[in-house]
Structures are given as C-alpha cells and as structure tokens.
Tab-separated table of N, CA and C in Angstrom:
chain	number	residue	atom	x	y	z
P	47	MET	N	117.885	228.541	245.663
P	47	MET	CA	118.928	229.796	245.620
P	47	MET	C	120.017	229.381	245.972
P	48	LYS	N	120.753	229.636	247.316
P	48	LYS	CA	122.101	229.307	247.800
P	48	LYS	C	122.245	227.895	247.170
P	49	ASN	N	121.705	227.219	246.808
P	49	ASN	CA	122.203	225.844	246.653
P	49	ASN	C	122.772	226.022	245.294
P	50	LEU	N	122.343	226.413	244.487
P	50	LEU	CA	122.599	226.550	243.370
P	50	LEU	C	123.412	227.369	242.892
P	51	VAL	N	124.136	228.333	243.672
P	51	VAL	CA	125.102	229.310	244.015
P	51	VAL	C	126.173	228.564	244.731
P	52	PHE	N	125.901	227.178	245.876
P	52	PHE	CA	126.541	226.639	246.260
P	52	PHE	C	127.980	225.304	245.507
P	53	ILE	N	126.181	225.251	244.549
P	53	ILE	CA	127.300	223.616	243.832
P	53	ILE	C	127.444	224.271	242.252
P	54	ALA	N	126.945	225.637	241.903
P	54	ALA	CA	127.726	226.379	240.610
P	54	ALA	C	129.831	226.602	241.234
P	55	ILE	N	130.184	226.725	242.568
P	55	ILE	CA	130.957	227.435	243.489
P	55	ILE	C	132.077	226.128	243.422
P	56	LEU	N	131.379	224.824	243.982
P	56	LEU	CA	131.621	223.570	244.089
P	56	LEU	C	132.071	223.463	242.525
P	57	ILE	N	131.383	223.694	241.686
P	57	ILE	CA	132.147	223.003	240.626
P	57	ILE	C	133.305	223.506	240.008
P	58	LEU	N	133.507	225.163	240.111
P	58	LEU	CA	134.626	225.845	239.784
P	58	LEU	C	135.927	225.714	240.265
P	59	SER	N	135.212	225.700	241.494
P	59	SER	CA	136.917	225.228	242.561
P	59	SER	C	136.992	224.339	241.621
P	60	LEU	N	135.933	223.668	242.059
P	60	LEU	CA	137.094	221.647	241.593
P	60	LEU	C	137.259	221.303	240.016
P	61	SER	N	137.120	222.274	239.105
P	61	SER	CA	137.472	222.459	237.579
P	61	SER	C	138.946	222.982	237.898
P	62	THR	N	138.566	224.682	238.931
P	62	THR	CA	140.439	225.309	238.499
P	62	THR	C	141.127	224.238	239.661
P	63	GLN	N	141.045	223.646	240.541
P	63	GLN	CA	142.021	221.941	241.139
P	63	GLN	C	142.314	221.308	240.114
P	64	LEU	N	141.322	220.686	239.165
P	64	LEU	CA	141.768	219.860	238.334
P	64	LEU	C	143.187	220.246	237.456
P	65	THR	N	142.663	221.497	236.553
P	65	THR	CA	143.400	222.154	235.615
P	65	THR	C	144.543	222.108	236.229
P	66	ALA	N	145.157	222.817	237.685
P	66	ALA	CA	146.242	223.324	237.842
P	66	ALA	C	146.764	221.982	238.393
P	67	GLN	N	146.413	220.334	238.435
P	67	GLN	CA	146.889	219.787	238.623
P	67	GLN	C	148.008	219.122	237.321
P	68	ARG	N	147.156	219.477	236.667
P	68	ARG	CA	147.713	219.359	235.168
P	68	ARG	C	149.051	219.340	234.579
P	69	PRO	N	150.107	218.272	234.011
P	69	PRO	CA	151.318	218.911	234.121
P	69	PRO	C	151.937	220.279	232.884
P	70	GLN	N	152.419	220.759	233.049
P	70	GLN	CA	152.720	221.476	232.280
P	70	GLN	C	153.754	221.172	231.146
P	71	ARG	N	152.972	221.224	229.340
P	71	ARG	CA	153.222	221.056	228.706
P	71	ARG	C	154.246	221.780	227.922
P	72	ASN	N	154.004	223.257	228.081
P	72	ASN	CA	154.609	224.032	227.167
P	72	ASN	C	155.719	224.992	228.494
P	73	MET	N	156.306	224.124	229.341
P	73	MET	CA	157.151	224.741	229.759
P	73	MET	C	158.777	224.905	229.076
P	74	ASP	N	159.364	226.064	229.208
P	74	ASP	CA	160.594	226.707	228.475
P	74	ASP	C	161.546	225.583	229.325
P	75	PRO	N	162.586	225.449	228.496
P	75	PRO	CA	163.935	224.018	228.582
P	75	PRO	C	164.097	224.485	230.256
P	76	VAL	N	164.420	226.430	231.115
P	76	VAL	CA	165.048	226.171	231.291
P	76	VAL	C	163.628	225.966	233.101
P	77	GLU	N	162.685	225.724	232.909
P	77	GLU	CA	161.444	225.001	233.773
P	77	GLU	C	161.483	223.812	233.755
P	78	ARG	N	161.601	223.087	232.868
P	78	ARG	CA	161.387	222.333	232.730
P	78	ARG	C	162.216	221.077	233.071
P	79	SER	N	164.004	221.769	233.045
P	79	SER	CA	164.969	220.995	233.605
P	79	SER	C	165.418	221.004	234.580
P	80	LYS	N	164.905	222.192	235.835
P	80	LYS	CA	164.683	222.716	237.397
P	80	LYS	C	164.114	221.324	237.474
P	81	LYS	N	162.606	221.308	236.537
P	81	LYS	CA	161.357	220.249	237.689
P	81	LYS	C	162.108	218.759	237.762
P	82	GLN	N	162.750	218.399	236.362
P	82	GLN	CA	163.076	217.316	235.995
P	82	GLN	C	163.864	217.206	236.960
P	83	THR	N	164.853	218.209	237.265
P	83	THR	CA	165.731	218.443	238.724
P	83	THR	C	165.457	217.955	239.785
P	84	GLU	N	164.502	218.880	239.853
P	84	GLU	CA	163.761	218.813	241.110
P	84	GLU	C	163.694	217.016	241.885
P	85	ARG	N	162.993	216.629	241.178
P	85	ARG	CA	161.821	215.159	240.701
P	85	ARG	C	163.352	213.745	240.872
P	86	MET	N	164.462	214.073	240.543
P	86	MET	CA	165.493	213.115	240.146
P	86	MET	C	166.810	212.830	240.828
P	87	LYS	N	166.493	214.620	242.144
P	87	LYS	CA	167.277	215.132	242.771
P	87	LYS	C	166.862	214.188	244.355
P	88	GLU	N	165.327	214.149	244.414
P	88	GLU	CA	164.323	213.475	245.852
P	88	GLU	C	164.688	212.221	245.274
P	89	LEU	N	164.213	211.590	244.224
P	89	LEU	CA	164.425	210.569	243.624
P	89	LEU	C	165.136	208.945	244.035
P	90	LEU	N	166.297	210.369	243.704
P	90	LEU	CA	167.645	209.155	243.516
P	90	LEU	C	168.702	209.880	245.249
P	91	GLU	N	168.200	210.401	245.595
P	91	GLU	CA	169.014	211.473	246.398
P	91	GLU	C	170.685	211.584	245.475
P	92	LEU	N	170.082	212.123	245.655
P	92	LEU	CA	171.332	212.859	244.591
P	92	LEU	C	172.071	214.276	245.515
P	93	SER	N	173.705	213.891	244.971
P	93	SER	CA	174.181	215.053	245.914
P	93	SER	C	174.406	216.406	245.482
P	94	ASP	N	174.573	217.596	246.452
P	94	ASP	CA	174.694	219.101	245.322
P	94	ASP	C	175.968	218.455	244.273
P	95	GLU	N	176.376	218.235	244.494
P	95	GLU	CA	177.148	217.882	243.211
P	95	GLU	C	176.648	217.915	241.639
P	96	GLN	N	176.192	216.267	242.110
P	96	GLN	CA	175.616	215.354	241.058
P	96	GLN	C	174.519	216.537	240.450
P	97	ALA	N	173.923	217.439	241.091
P	97	ALA	CA	172.589	217.783	240.874
P	97	ALA	C	172.739	218.927	240.279
P	98	VAL	N	173.733	219.298	240.012
P	98	VAL	CA	174.478	220.426	239.493
P	98	VAL	C	174.769	220.242	238.162
P	99	LYS	N	175.634	218.908	237.736
P	99	LYS	CA	175.847	218.212	236.877
P	99	LYS	C	174.431	218.178	236.354
P	100	ILE	N	173.379	217.454	236.464
P	100	ILE	CA	172.049	216.344	236.058
P	100	ILE	C	171.825	217.841	235.410
P	101	GLN	N	171.262	219.445	236.126
P	101	GLN	CA	170.916	220.058	235.614
P	101	GLN	C	170.856	220.637	234.216
P	102	GLU	N	172.649	220.365	234.828
P	102	GLU	CA	172.779	221.154	233.030
P	102	GLU	C	173.104	220.066	231.405
P	103	ILE	N	172.336	218.592	232.582
P	103	ILE	CA	172.497	217.498	231.275
P	103	ILE	C	171.013	218.080	230.970
P	104	ASN	N	169.656	218.065	231.944
P	104	ASN	CA	169.115	217.907	231.435
P	104	ASN	C	168.366	218.868	231.007
P	105	LEU	N	168.360	220.427	230.603
P	105	LEU	CA	168.645	221.825	230.283
P	105	LEU	C	169.140	221.795	229.169
P	106	ASP	N	170.479	221.156	228.905
P	106	ASP	CA	171.094	220.501	227.410
P	106	ASP	C	169.635	220.211	226.253
P	107	PHE	N	169.640	218.537	227.362
P	107	PHE	CA	168.111	217.914	226.714
P	107	PHE	C	167.293	218.899	226.295
P	108	ALA	N	166.757	219.358	227.233
P	108	ALA	CA	165.865	220.009	226.853
P	108	ALA	C	165.736	221.236	225.847
P	109	LYS	N	166.310	221.659	225.837
P	109	LYS	CA	166.490	223.178	224.527
P	109	LYS	C	166.589	221.633	223.355
P	110	GLN	N	167.483	220.579	223.046
P	110	GLN	CA	167.653	220.356	222.098
P	110	GLN	C	166.123	219.653	221.518
P	111	VAL	N	165.461	218.898	222.456
P	111	VAL	CA	164.316	218.740	222.341
P	111	VAL	C	163.196	219.831	221.731
P	112	GLN	N	162.982	220.908	222.479
P	112	GLN	CA	162.191	222.016	221.799
P	112	GLN	C	162.916	222.752	220.827
P	113	GLU	N	164.240	222.279	220.035
P	113	GLU	CA	164.940	223.178	219.033
P	113	GLU	C	164.013	221.984	217.993
P	114	MET	N	164.251	220.243	218.145
P	114	MET	CA	163.625	219.488	217.191
P	114	MET	C	162.183	219.323	217.196
P	115	ARG	N	161.292	219.595	218.098
P	115	ARG	CA	159.742	219.792	217.381
P	115	ARG	C	159.215	220.766	216.824
P	116	LYS	N	160.095	222.301	217.193
P	116	LYS	CA	159.681	223.310	216.467
P	116	LYS	C	160.102	223.036	215.467
P	117	ASN	N	161.332	222.097	214.907
P	117	ASN	CA	161.851	222.638	212.687
P	117	ASN	C	161.843	221.348	212.491
P	118	ASN	N	160.664	219.934	213.511
P	118	ASN	CA	160.463	218.903	212.205
P	118	ASN	C	159.195	218.375	212.442
P	119	THR	N	158.906	218.243	211.380
P	119	THR	CA	157.454	217.654	211.064
P	119	THR	C	157.129	216.527	210.727
P	120	ASP	N	158.418	215.827	209.938
P	120	ASP	CA	157.931	214.377	210.489
P	120	ASP	C	157.740	213.699	210.820
P	121	ARG	N	157.001	212.506	211.801
P	121	ARG	CA	156.428	212.467	212.510
P	121	ARG	C	157.738	211.622	212.937
P	122	GLU	N	157.953	210.507	212.103
P	122	GLU	CA	158.683	209.348	211.757
P	122	GLU	C	160.446	209.886	212.286
P	123	ALA	N	160.403	210.771	211.377
P	123	ALA	CA	162.104	211.244	211.398
P	123	ALA	C	162.316	211.822	212.820
P	124	MET	N	161.587	212.827	213.136
P	124	MET	CA	161.526	212.966	214.763
P	124	MET	C	161.164	211.662	216.064
P	125	ARG	N	160.432	210.679	215.519
P	125	ARG	CA	161.036	209.810	216.711
P	125	ARG	C	162.011	208.780	216.589
P	126	GLU	N	162.720	209.334	215.645
P	126	GLU	CA	164.175	208.429	215.573
P	126	GLU	C	165.161	209.514	215.655
P	127	SER	N	164.528	210.061	215.718
P	127	SER	CA	165.290	211.764	216.384
P	127	SER	C	165.541	211.470	217.934
P	128	MET	N	164.350	211.672	218.274
P	128	MET	CA	164.147	211.372	219.837
P	128	MET	C	164.543	209.786	220.303
P	129	GLN	N	164.890	208.997	220.234
P	129	GLN	CA	165.480	207.957	220.060
P	129	GLN	C	166.968	208.179	220.226
P	130	THR	N	167.640	209.106	219.391
P	130	THR	CA	169.020	208.873	219.562
P	130	THR	C	169.344	209.784	221.132
P	131	LEU	N	168.631	211.288	221.032
P	131	LEU	CA	168.561	211.962	221.944
P	131	LEU	C	168.407	211.298	223.554
P	132	ARG	N	167.412	210.511	223.160
P	132	ARG	CA	167.302	209.906	224.759
P	132	ARG	C	168.070	208.944	225.379
P	133	ALA	N	168.496	208.675	223.969
P	133	ALA	CA	170.238	207.565	224.130
P	133	ALA	C	170.863	208.107	224.540
P	134	GLU	N	171.582	209.350	224.260
P	134	GLU	CA	173.047	210.256	224.547
P	134	GLU	C	172.533	210.665	225.805
P	135	HIS	N	171.345	211.082	226.025
P	135	HIS	CA	170.964	212.209	227.391
P	135	HIS	C	170.974	210.867	228.555
P	136	LYS	N	170.796	209.074	228.138
P	136	LYS	CA	171.038	208.373	229.320
P	136	LYS	C	172.687	208.034	230.025
P	137	GLU	N	172.831	207.759	228.441
P	137	GLU	CA	174.342	207.642	228.549
P	137	GLU	C	175.779	209.215	229.475
P	138	GLN	N	174.750	210.200	229.488
P	138	GLN	CA	175.489	211.278	229.783
P	138	GLN	C	175.323	211.366	231.376
P	139	MET	N	173.996	210.678	231.548
P	139	MET	CA	173.251	210.903	233.534
P	139	MET	C	174.230	209.364	233.790
P	140	LYS	N	174.507	208.437	233.012
P	140	LYS	CA	175.178	207.413	233.346
P	140	LYS	C	176.338	207.996	234.438
P	141	LYS	N	177.355	209.154	233.504
P	141	LYS	CA	178.385	209.357	233.504
P	141	LYS	C	178.925	209.798	235.564
P	142	VAL	N	177.053	210.857	235.855
P	142	VAL	CA	177.417	210.650	236.721
P	142	VAL	C	176.941	210.242	237.838
P	143	LEU	N	175.680	209.573	237.453
P	143	LEU	CA	174.993	209.185	239.063
P	143	LEU	C	176.163	207.096	239.595
P	144	ASN	N	175.562	206.555	239.904
P	144	ASN	CA	176.019	205.778	240.588
P	144	ASN	C	174.992	204.473	240.086
P	145	GLU	N	175.696	203.706	240.332
P	145	GLU	CA	175.060	202.340	239.537
P	145	GLU	C	173.391	202.018	240.007
P	146	GLU	N	173.049	202.348	240.818
P	146	GLU	CA	172.072	202.434	241.792
P	146	GLU	C	171.534	202.806	241.578
P	147	GLN	N	171.736	204.505	241.769
P	147	GLN	CA	171.398	205.249	241.136
P	147	GLN	C	170.660	205.003	239.970
P	148	TYR	N	171.520	205.213	239.532
P	148	TYR	CA	170.723	204.662	237.654
P	148	TYR	C	170.270	203.650	237.173
P	149	GLN	N	169.795	202.281	237.619
P	149	GLN	CA	168.895	201.802	237.940
P	149	GLN	C	167.810	202.225	238.498
P	150	LYS	N	167.658	202.407	239.468
P	150	LYS	CA	167.084	204.058	239.945
P	150	LYS	C	165.698	204.722	238.985
P	151	MET	N	166.393	205.174	238.023
P	151	MET	CA	166.788	206.458	237.424
P	151	MET	C	165.450	205.742	236.418
P	152	LEU	N	166.385	204.433	235.686
P	152	LEU	CA	165.804	203.731	234.105
P	152	LEU	C	164.452	203.188	234.482
P	153	GLU	N	164.440	202.499	235.620
P	153	GLU	CA	163.156	201.880	236.835
P	153	GLU	C	161.940	202.523	236.280
P	154	ASP	N	162.379	203.969	237.210
P	154	ASP	CA	161.235	205.177	237.041
P	154	ASP	C	160.320	205.398	235.807
P	155	GLU	N	161.418	205.122	234.564
P	155	GLU	CA	161.185	205.888	233.420
P	155	GLU	C	160.572	204.781	232.536
P	156	LYS	N	161.314	204.095	233.522
P	156	LYS	CA	159.393	202.593	232.976
P	156	LYS	C	158.314	202.595	233.214
P	157	LYS	N	158.515	202.813	234.758
P	157	LYS	CA	157.017	203.123	235.598
P	157	LYS	C	156.444	203.965	234.672
P	158	MET	N	157.154	205.337	234.329
P	158	MET	CA	156.253	206.117	234.040
P	158	MET	C	156.070	206.229	232.009
P	159	GLN	N	156.843	205.588	231.673
P	159	GLN	CA	155.962	204.523	229.862
P	159	GLN	C	155.215	204.130	230.366
P	160	GLU	N	155.033	203.057	231.361
P	160	GLU	CA	154.336	202.560	231.131
P	160	GLU	C	152.597	203.549	231.546
P	161	ARG	N	152.632	204.051	232.389
P	161	ARG	CA	151.503	205.131	232.571
P	161	ARG	C	151.362	205.813	231.573
P	162	ARG	N	151.955	206.799	230.785
P	162	ARG	CA	151.213	207.152	229.554
P	162	ARG	C	150.989	206.757	228.576
P	163	MET	N	151.289	205.143	228.722
P	163	MET	CA	150.380	204.187	227.823
P	163	MET	C	149.269	203.883	228.369
P	164	GLN	N	148.918	203.826	229.447
P	164	GLN	CA	147.528	203.326	230.936
P	164	GLN	C	146.602	204.600	230.084
P	165	GLY	N	147.029	205.164	229.879
P	165	GLY	CA	146.280	206.629	229.712
P	165	GLY	C	145.942	206.587	228.093
P	166	HIS	N	146.779	206.661	227.274
P	166	HIS	CA	146.375	206.668	226.118
P	166	HIS	C	145.383	205.781	225.430
P	167	GLN	N	145.042	204.357	225.836
P	167	GLN	CA	144.620	203.308	225.793
P	167	GLN	C	143.212	203.546	225.972
P	168	GLY	N	143.225	204.289	227.899
P	168	GLY	CA	141.954	204.269	228.543
P	168	GLY	C	141.650	205.760	228.362
P	169	GLY	N	142.149	206.520	227.069
P	169	GLY	CA	141.751	207.775	227.914
P	169	GLY	C	141.721	208.484	228.641
P	170	LYS	N	142.383	207.930	230.072
P	170	LYS	CA	143.044	208.529	231.365
P	170	LYS	C	144.206	209.531	231.436
P	171	TYR	N	143.914	209.966	232.685
P	171	TYR	CA	144.927	210.697	232.894
P	171	TYR	C	145.580	210.360	234.180
P	172	HIS	N	146.881	210.027	233.479
P	172	HIS	CA	147.918	210.272	235.201
P	172	HIS	C	149.175	211.392	234.707
P	173	GLN	N	149.155	210.785	236.201
P	173	GLN	CA	150.568	211.954	236.368
P	173	GLN	C	151.777	211.303	236.357
C-alpha cells in the first residue's frame, strides 16, 4: 500500500513538473514581450538603453501578432501577414542592435526554427 501511494505521488509530481516547463502560449503581449526581451538581453548582452528600446519593439510586435490572430481566419493570408510583420520587426531590431548582436539574433532564430521543425516532424516537445 505504501508503495502504491509513493508511486502515485511520484507520478503526480512528475506530471506537475512537466506541465510547468511548457512555454506559455497564451501569454498576453506584455508578458510575452518581457520574456522575449529578458532572453535577448542575456543572449545578446544588451545595454540597458538597448533593452528599453527592444522591449518597446517586442511589445508592439506582440500586440500586432495578437490582433492578427484574433481577426484573421484565412491561414494563407495570416502566414503572409506574419512574414511581413516579422520582416518589419527584424528591421526595427537592426536599428537598435550592433552588427554582431544582430547576427547572433538571426542565428538564434534559425536554431529555434529548426527545433520547432524537429518537434513537428517527430512529435517531440522542444523548448
């Protein structure tokens, strides 16, 4: 009986930990932009001034994405709009970052995209 209780507690705690590690897809734009900016600040070693500007850019981008997802039911039109929006976002980033930081950001985006694609192909979960 004790073993059964122990196993039940173990399974419950593991499932809680796995759930806690999943990224939050339903974050509001403010939360999403803060999280993205914090990650970029660490990865790209942003100055405080750069971080403030990047936060504004990320917040604007997150708001636009949220609005687009709400109002757009046509998948192809949304894909095209997202490509345009991402290109504009990159251009704004390029104005704030130095060349080395910008290249590092692009490399990181590419790695993240590859991980997402691997996740779709194998049904695996990647962070």
